[in-house]
Amino acid sequence: MTDTPARLLQLLSLLQTPREWPGGELADRLGVSRRTVRRDVDRLRELGYPVQATLGADGGYRLVAGKAMPPLVLDDEEAVAIAVGLRAGAGHAVDGVEEASVRALAKLEQVLPSRLRHRVSSLQAATMPLVGPWRGDGASVDPHTLTVMASAVTGKERLRFDYRKGDGSESRRQVEPYRLVSTGRRWYLVAYDIEREDWRTFRVDRVASPFATGSRFAPRELPAQNAAEFVSRSLSRMQPELDLDVTFEAPADFVAARLSGSLGTPVALGEARCRLRARATESLEWVAIRLALVDCEFTVAGPGALTSYLADLGSRLTRATGSSRT
């Protein structure tokens, strides 16, 4: 490779991988001599990149942390991933970093190639954050599925896909996609289901083979203030509310520090005892695990479904412990 600037960028891209690169391997990758590699490393150091060299027969190079952050070289997928992450921060998904996220995102988009800018812009225009209690297990989503859906949202194209419901049944859907909503752990598509003639919320991790039909549509009026509110209401309807009445054998501040804020605040019944009375919209299983993670003795007075689940869970855990003994 005779183009020095291009070679330096390729060298920098290799060094930004978290490993040590032998000089000979770098020379082979770049198609140059080891002497040229040493000169290129010196050029990177002059530009502010802290490249550390190790002694030895072959010698090795590694990019280490310095006093200031030099420019990064990113591949396509890394650039899109960072842009999407910054979008989440800018949308208040991470408290306190939204302003910095907006600035960083603006700088990144300014230098993105048009092909990547289109992908990021589609995701930006089609998604919005839903800030609230953690829900779900954060099932993974195919990035291609998100990109296809986001493009259909921004292009106002009807979308076809296979969908698997929670009970395992599958169906083919054709919808008018309205917006993608990220809860931080899970993605949802808000769309008008053409066959069912009603608005629906779809979990994106249950979607397969999405396909934009090319058929345009005029957006309908959403029966909610925004897509995030619609998803929040949908999740609340799907999950029955639990009226909790739990007594903990521990100080109130101890319990509050270990209990999810979405479950409420315990009230002290003394120096070493407290009580939680609250209404929860999270799943029965999630509530049970969160109570157990407080790591103290507790008694559940209600609801009955929770006490039954805890009894069953305790029996299963006891059996698991017994079966592991030899």
Short mmCIF file of C-alpha atoms in Angstrom, two decimals:
data_model
loop_
_atom_site.label_atom_id
_atom_site.label_comp_id
_atom_site.label_asym_id
_atom_site.label_seq_id
_atom_site.Cartn_x
_atom_site.Cartn_y
_atom_site.Cartn_z
CA MET A 1 0.00 0.00 0.00
CA THR A 2 1.73 3.19 -1.23
CA ASP A 3 -0.92 5.74 -0.22
CA THR A 4 0.46 6.97 3.11
CA PRO A 5 -2.75 8.63 4.49
CA ALA A 6 -4.83 5.56 3.61
CA ARG A 7 -2.20 3.28 5.14
CA LEU A 8 -2.14 5.32 8.34
CA LEU A 9 -5.92 5.07 8.64
CA GLN A 10 -5.79 1.31 8.13
CA LEU A 11 -2.99 1.01 10.69
CA LEU A 12 -4.98 3.09 13.16
CA SER A 13 -8.06 0.95 12.60
CA LEU A 14 -6.05 -2.19 13.38
CA LEU A 15 -4.47 -0.70 16.50
CA GLN A 16 -7.85 0.35 17.87
CA THR A 17 -8.70 -3.33 18.21
CA PRO A 18 -7.97 -4.21 21.87
CA ARG A 19 -4.96 -6.46 21.33
CA GLU A 20 -1.22 -6.26 20.77
CA TRP A 21 -0.11 -6.46 17.13
CA PRO A 22 3.30 -7.96 16.28
CA GLY A 23 5.24 -5.73 13.90
CA GLY A 24 5.53 -8.50 11.33
CA GLU A 25 1.79 -9.08 11.27
CA LEU A 26 1.11 -5.37 10.79
CA ALA A 27 3.64 -5.27 7.96
CA ASP A 28 1.93 -8.21 6.23
CA ARG A 29 -1.53 -6.66 6.68
CA LEU A 30 -0.40 -3.34 5.21
CA GLY A 31 1.87 -4.78 2.53
CA VAL A 32 4.90 -2.79 3.67
CA SER A 33 8.17 -3.38 5.49
CA ARG A 34 8.57 -3.43 9.26
CA ARG A 35 10.63 -0.27 8.96
CA THR A 36 7.68 1.47 7.31
CA VAL A 37 5.42 0.27 10.11
CA ARG A 38 7.78 1.82 12.67
CA ARG A 39 7.75 5.14 10.76
CA ASP A 40 3.94 5.07 10.53
CA VAL A 41 3.68 4.41 14.25
CA ASP A 42 5.89 7.45 14.88
CA ARG A 43 3.56 9.53 12.68
CA LEU A 44 0.55 8.40 14.71
CA ARG A 45 2.34 9.38 17.91
CA GLU A 46 3.00 12.84 16.46
CA LEU A 47 -0.75 13.12 15.80
CA GLY A 48 -1.49 12.38 19.45
CA TYR A 49 -2.19 8.64 19.37
CA PRO A 50 -0.52 6.92 22.36
CA VAL A 51 0.93 3.84 20.66
CA GLN A 52 2.93 1.66 23.04
CA ALA A 53 5.71 -0.56 21.69
CA THR A 54 7.05 -3.70 23.36
CA LEU A 55 10.55 -5.09 22.91
CA GLY A 56 11.25 -8.52 21.53
CA ALA A 57 12.24 -10.44 18.45
CA ASP A 58 9.16 -9.32 16.57
CA GLY A 59 8.13 -6.35 18.66
CA GLY A 60 4.52 -5.48 19.31
CA TYR A 61 2.30 -2.40 19.19
CA ARG A 62 -0.78 -1.51 21.18
CA LEU A 63 -2.92 1.63 21.39
CA VAL A 64 -3.24 2.64 25.05
CA ALA A 65 -5.12 5.29 26.97
CA GLY A 66 -3.60 8.75 26.78
CA LYS A 67 -4.15 12.19 28.33
CA ALA A 68 -6.67 13.19 25.65
CA MET A 69 -8.91 11.19 23.35
CA PRO A 70 -7.63 11.30 19.75
CA PRO A 71 -9.95 10.80 16.76
CA LEU A 72 -11.39 7.31 16.35
CA VAL A 73 -11.63 5.24 13.20
CA LEU A 74 -14.91 3.31 13.06
CA ASP A 75 -16.29 0.78 10.62
CA ASP A 76 -19.86 1.08 9.31
CA GLU A 77 -21.54 -1.07 11.96
CA GLU A 78 -19.62 0.60 14.81
CA ALA A 79 -20.61 4.08 13.58
CA VAL A 80 -24.29 3.16 13.34
CA ALA A 81 -24.21 1.46 16.76
CA ILE A 82 -22.67 4.53 18.40
CA ALA A 83 -25.16 6.85 16.70
CA VAL A 84 -28.10 4.76 17.89
CA GLY A 85 -26.66 4.67 21.41
CA LEU A 86 -26.24 8.43 21.40
CA ARG A 87 -29.82 8.75 20.23
CA ALA A 88 -30.94 6.84 23.31
CA GLY A 89 -28.91 9.15 25.55
CA ALA A 90 -30.27 12.23 23.81
CA GLY A 91 -33.77 10.91 24.42
CA HIS A 92 -33.28 10.85 28.22
CA ALA A 93 -32.71 7.09 28.31
CA VAL A 94 -29.67 7.82 30.48
CA ASP A 95 -30.22 10.62 32.96
CA GLY A 96 -27.72 13.47 32.86
CA VAL A 97 -26.05 12.76 29.52
CA GLU A 98 -28.73 13.84 27.06
CA GLU A 99 -27.14 17.24 26.25
CA ALA A 100 -23.70 15.74 25.69
CA SER A 101 -25.29 13.01 23.59
CA VAL A 102 -26.92 15.58 21.34
CA ARG A 103 -23.59 17.36 20.77
CA ALA A 104 -21.73 14.13 20.11
CA LEU A 105 -24.44 12.87 17.79
CA ALA A 106 -24.37 16.09 15.78
CA LYS A 107 -20.60 15.78 15.31
CA LEU A 108 -20.86 12.14 14.30
CA GLU A 109 -23.66 12.72 11.79
CA GLN A 110 -21.71 15.56 10.20
CA VAL A 111 -18.98 13.19 9.05
CA LEU A 112 -21.05 10.07 8.37
CA PRO A 113 -21.16 8.88 4.74
CA SER A 114 -24.58 9.33 3.14
CA ARG A 115 -25.30 5.58 3.17
CA LEU A 116 -24.81 5.46 6.96
CA ARG A 117 -26.51 8.78 7.59
CA HIS A 118 -29.64 7.40 5.95
CA ARG A 119 -29.65 4.35 8.24
CA VAL A 120 -29.13 6.43 11.37
CA SER A 121 -31.67 9.05 10.31
CA SER A 122 -34.26 6.35 9.70
CA LEU A 123 -33.76 5.02 13.21
CA GLN A 124 -33.83 8.52 14.68
CA ALA A 125 -37.01 9.56 12.90
CA ALA A 126 -38.78 6.30 13.63
CA THR A 127 -37.98 5.77 17.31
CA MET A 128 -38.65 7.47 20.60
CA PRO A 129 -37.74 6.49 24.17
CA LEU A 130 -40.17 5.20 26.75
CA VAL A 131 -38.74 6.19 30.13
CA GLY A 132 -40.01 4.15 33.04
CA PRO A 133 -39.56 0.97 35.07
CA TRP A 134 -37.55 -1.83 33.54
CA ARG A 135 -39.74 -4.32 31.71
CA GLY A 136 -39.03 -7.64 30.11
CA ASP A 137 -35.95 -9.72 29.65
CA GLY A 138 -34.29 -7.60 26.98
CA ALA A 139 -34.59 -10.23 24.23
CA SER A 140 -32.17 -9.55 21.38
CA VAL A 141 -33.35 -7.92 18.15
CA ASP A 142 -31.89 -8.39 14.69
CA PRO A 143 -30.45 -5.00 13.60
CA HIS A 144 -31.66 -5.69 10.06
CA THR A 145 -35.21 -6.03 11.37
CA LEU A 146 -34.94 -2.66 13.09
CA THR A 147 -33.53 -1.01 9.98
CA VAL A 148 -36.29 -2.37 7.73
CA MET A 149 -38.97 -1.26 10.16
CA ALA A 150 -37.45 2.18 10.66
CA SER A 151 -37.25 2.73 6.92
CA ALA A 152 -40.90 1.71 6.53
CA VAL A 153 -41.90 4.13 9.29
CA THR A 154 -40.09 7.10 7.79
CA GLY A 155 -41.11 6.21 4.24
CA LYS A 156 -44.76 5.58 5.24
CA GLU A 157 -44.73 2.18 3.56
CA ARG A 158 -46.92 -0.74 4.52
CA LEU A 159 -45.01 -3.53 6.20
CA ARG A 160 -45.44 -7.32 6.13
CA PHE A 161 -43.89 -9.68 8.64
CA ASP A 162 -44.32 -12.97 10.48
CA TYR A 163 -45.26 -12.53 14.13
CA ARG A 164 -45.07 -14.94 17.05
CA LYS A 165 -47.34 -14.19 20.01
CA GLY A 166 -46.52 -14.93 23.62
CA ASP A 167 -48.45 -18.22 23.49
CA GLY A 168 -46.32 -19.40 20.56
CA SER A 169 -48.96 -19.00 17.85
CA GLU A 170 -47.75 -17.47 14.59
CA SER A 171 -49.43 -15.28 11.99
CA ARG A 172 -48.64 -13.12 8.98
CA ARG A 173 -49.33 -9.43 9.54
CA GLN A 174 -49.68 -6.46 7.24
CA VAL A 175 -49.53 -3.12 9.02
CA GLU A 176 -49.12 0.60 8.60
CA PRO A 177 -46.07 1.23 10.84
CA TYR A 178 -46.33 4.35 12.96
CA ARG A 179 -43.31 4.41 15.27
CA LEU A 180 -40.65 2.25 16.92
CA VAL A 181 -40.41 2.64 20.70
CA SER A 182 -37.40 1.62 22.77
CA THR A 183 -37.85 0.86 26.46
CA GLY A 184 -34.11 0.54 26.95
CA ARG A 185 -34.33 -3.26 27.22
CA ARG A 186 -36.84 -4.05 24.49
CA TRP A 187 -38.16 -2.64 21.19
CA TYR A 188 -41.81 -2.29 20.21
CA LEU A 189 -43.50 -1.37 16.93
CA VAL A 190 -46.67 0.69 17.11
CA ALA A 191 -48.71 0.09 13.96
CA TYR A 192 -52.21 -0.04 12.53
CA ASP A 193 -53.09 -3.67 11.75
CA ILE A 194 -54.92 -3.62 8.43
CA GLU A 195 -56.63 -7.02 8.74
CA ARG A 196 -57.76 -6.44 12.34
CA GLU A 197 -58.64 -2.79 11.66
CA ASP A 198 -57.13 -1.61 14.92
CA TRP A 199 -53.93 -0.28 16.47
CA ARG A 200 -51.48 -2.84 17.82
CA THR A 201 -48.18 -3.05 19.69
CA PHE A 202 -45.70 -5.65 18.43
CA ARG A 203 -42.58 -6.87 20.20
CA VAL A 204 -39.81 -6.53 17.64
CA ASP A 205 -37.90 -9.57 18.96
CA ARG A 206 -40.94 -11.67 17.93
CA VAL A 207 -40.93 -10.34 14.37
CA ALA A 208 -39.43 -12.35 11.51
CA SER A 209 -38.93 -11.66 7.79
CA PRO A 210 -40.06 -8.01 7.73
CA PHE A 211 -40.70 -6.69 4.23
CA ALA A 212 -41.63 -3.17 3.11
CA THR A 213 -44.26 -3.62 0.38
CA GLY A 214 -43.66 -0.28 -1.33
CA SER A 215 -47.34 0.63 -0.89
CA ARG A 216 -47.61 4.12 0.61
CA PHE A 217 -50.22 5.20 3.14
CA ALA A 218 -51.48 8.34 4.81
CA PRO A 219 -50.78 8.11 8.57
CA ARG A 220 -53.87 7.62 10.74
CA GLU A 221 -54.46 9.47 13.99
CA LEU A 222 -52.95 7.55 16.90
CA PRO A 223 -55.39 7.09 19.83
CA ALA A 224 -52.80 8.39 22.30
CA GLN A 225 -50.69 11.47 22.88
CA ASN A 226 -47.65 9.71 21.42
CA ALA A 227 -46.30 6.25 20.63
CA ALA A 228 -44.51 5.89 23.99
CA GLU A 229 -47.77 6.50 25.86
CA PHE A 230 -49.57 4.00 23.63
CA VAL A 231 -46.96 1.31 24.38
CA SER A 232 -47.07 2.07 28.10
CA ARG A 233 -50.86 1.71 28.14
CA SER A 234 -50.66 -1.51 26.12
CA LEU A 235 -48.16 -3.05 28.52
CA SER A 236 -50.28 -2.05 31.52
CA ARG A 237 -53.34 -3.72 30.02
CA MET A 238 -51.42 -6.92 29.31
CA GLN A 239 -50.03 -7.09 32.84
CA PRO A 240 -52.56 -7.26 35.72
CA GLU A 241 -51.85 -4.98 38.66
CA LEU A 242 -50.63 -6.50 41.91
CA ASP A 243 -51.65 -5.00 45.27
CA LEU A 244 -48.57 -5.71 47.37
CA ASP A 245 -48.52 -6.08 51.14
CA VAL A 246 -45.06 -7.18 52.27
CA THR A 247 -43.34 -6.96 55.64
CA PHE A 248 -39.53 -7.01 55.74
CA GLU A 249 -37.47 -7.94 58.79
CA ALA A 250 -34.93 -5.18 58.12
CA PRO A 251 -34.68 -1.37 58.47
CA ALA A 252 -36.63 0.68 55.94
CA ASP A 253 -33.52 2.39 54.51
CA PHE A 254 -31.86 -1.01 53.98
CA VAL A 255 -34.88 -2.31 52.05
CA ALA A 256 -35.38 0.89 50.05
CA ALA A 257 -31.76 0.81 48.87
CA ARG A 258 -32.20 -2.72 47.48
CA LEU A 259 -35.78 -2.57 46.24
CA SER A 260 -36.71 -1.31 42.78
CA GLY A 261 -38.11 2.21 42.95
CA SER A 262 -41.03 1.17 40.75
CA LEU A 263 -42.34 -0.97 43.62
CA GLY A 264 -42.69 1.98 45.99
CA THR A 265 -41.12 2.97 49.30
CA PRO A 266 -41.35 0.87 52.49
CA VAL A 267 -42.61 2.44 55.72
CA ALA A 268 -40.70 1.82 58.95
CA LEU A 269 -42.44 -0.26 61.62
CA GLY A 270 -39.50 0.09 63.98
CA GLU A 271 -35.73 0.13 63.83
CA ALA A 272 -35.46 -3.30 62.22
CA ARG A 273 -38.81 -3.79 60.51
CA CYS A 274 -40.74 -2.15 57.68
CA ARG A 275 -43.80 -2.64 55.48
CA LEU A 276 -44.41 -2.13 51.78
CA ARG A 277 -47.93 -1.51 50.52
CA ALA A 278 -48.02 -0.60 46.84
CA ARG A 279 -49.55 -1.39 43.46
CA ALA A 280 -47.23 -2.96 40.91
CA THR A 281 -47.79 -3.37 37.18
CA GLU A 282 -44.72 -5.55 36.58
CA SER A 283 -44.94 -9.31 36.08
CA LEU A 284 -45.52 -11.64 39.01
CA GLU A 285 -42.21 -13.37 38.37
CA TRP A 286 -40.28 -10.09 38.25
CA VAL A 287 -41.81 -8.87 41.53
CA ALA A 288 -41.00 -12.15 43.27
CA ILE A 289 -37.36 -12.03 42.20
CA ARG A 290 -37.01 -8.37 43.20
CA LEU A 291 -38.38 -9.12 46.67
CA ALA A 292 -35.95 -12.01 47.08
CA LEU A 293 -33.01 -9.84 45.98
CA VAL A 294 -33.56 -7.51 48.95
CA ASP A 295 -31.70 -10.23 50.86
CA CYS A 296 -33.59 -10.30 54.15
CA GLU A 297 -36.50 -12.18 55.70
CA PHE A 298 -39.91 -11.03 54.47
CA THR A 299 -43.55 -12.06 54.68
CA VAL A 300 -46.09 -11.56 51.91
CA ALA A 301 -49.67 -10.91 53.04
CA GLY A 302 -50.92 -10.40 49.51
CA PRO A 303 -51.76 -10.88 46.78
CA GLY A 304 -52.49 -14.57 46.89
CA ALA A 305 -51.03 -15.17 43.44
CA LEU A 306 -47.67 -13.84 44.65
CA THR A 307 -47.61 -16.00 47.78
CA SER A 308 -48.43 -19.07 45.66
CA TYR A 309 -45.72 -18.27 43.17
CA LEU A 310 -43.14 -17.71 45.92
CA ALA A 311 -44.07 -21.04 47.53
CA ASP A 312 -43.68 -22.84 44.21
CA LEU A 313 -40.42 -21.03 43.47
CA GLY A 314 -39.04 -21.90 46.90
CA SER A 315 -39.91 -25.58 46.38
CA ARG A 316 -38.20 -25.63 42.99
CA LEU A 317 -35.09 -23.98 44.38
CA THR A 318 -34.99 -26.43 47.26
CA ARG A 319 -35.29 -29.38 44.89
CA ALA A 320 -32.56 -27.91 42.69
CA THR A 321 -30.25 -27.62 45.68
CA GLY A 322 -31.01 -31.16 46.80
CA SER A 323 -30.49 -32.66 43.37
CA SER A 324 -27.06 -31.02 43.08
CA ARG A 325 -25.71 -32.81 46.14
CA THR A 326 -23.57 -35.89 45.65
#
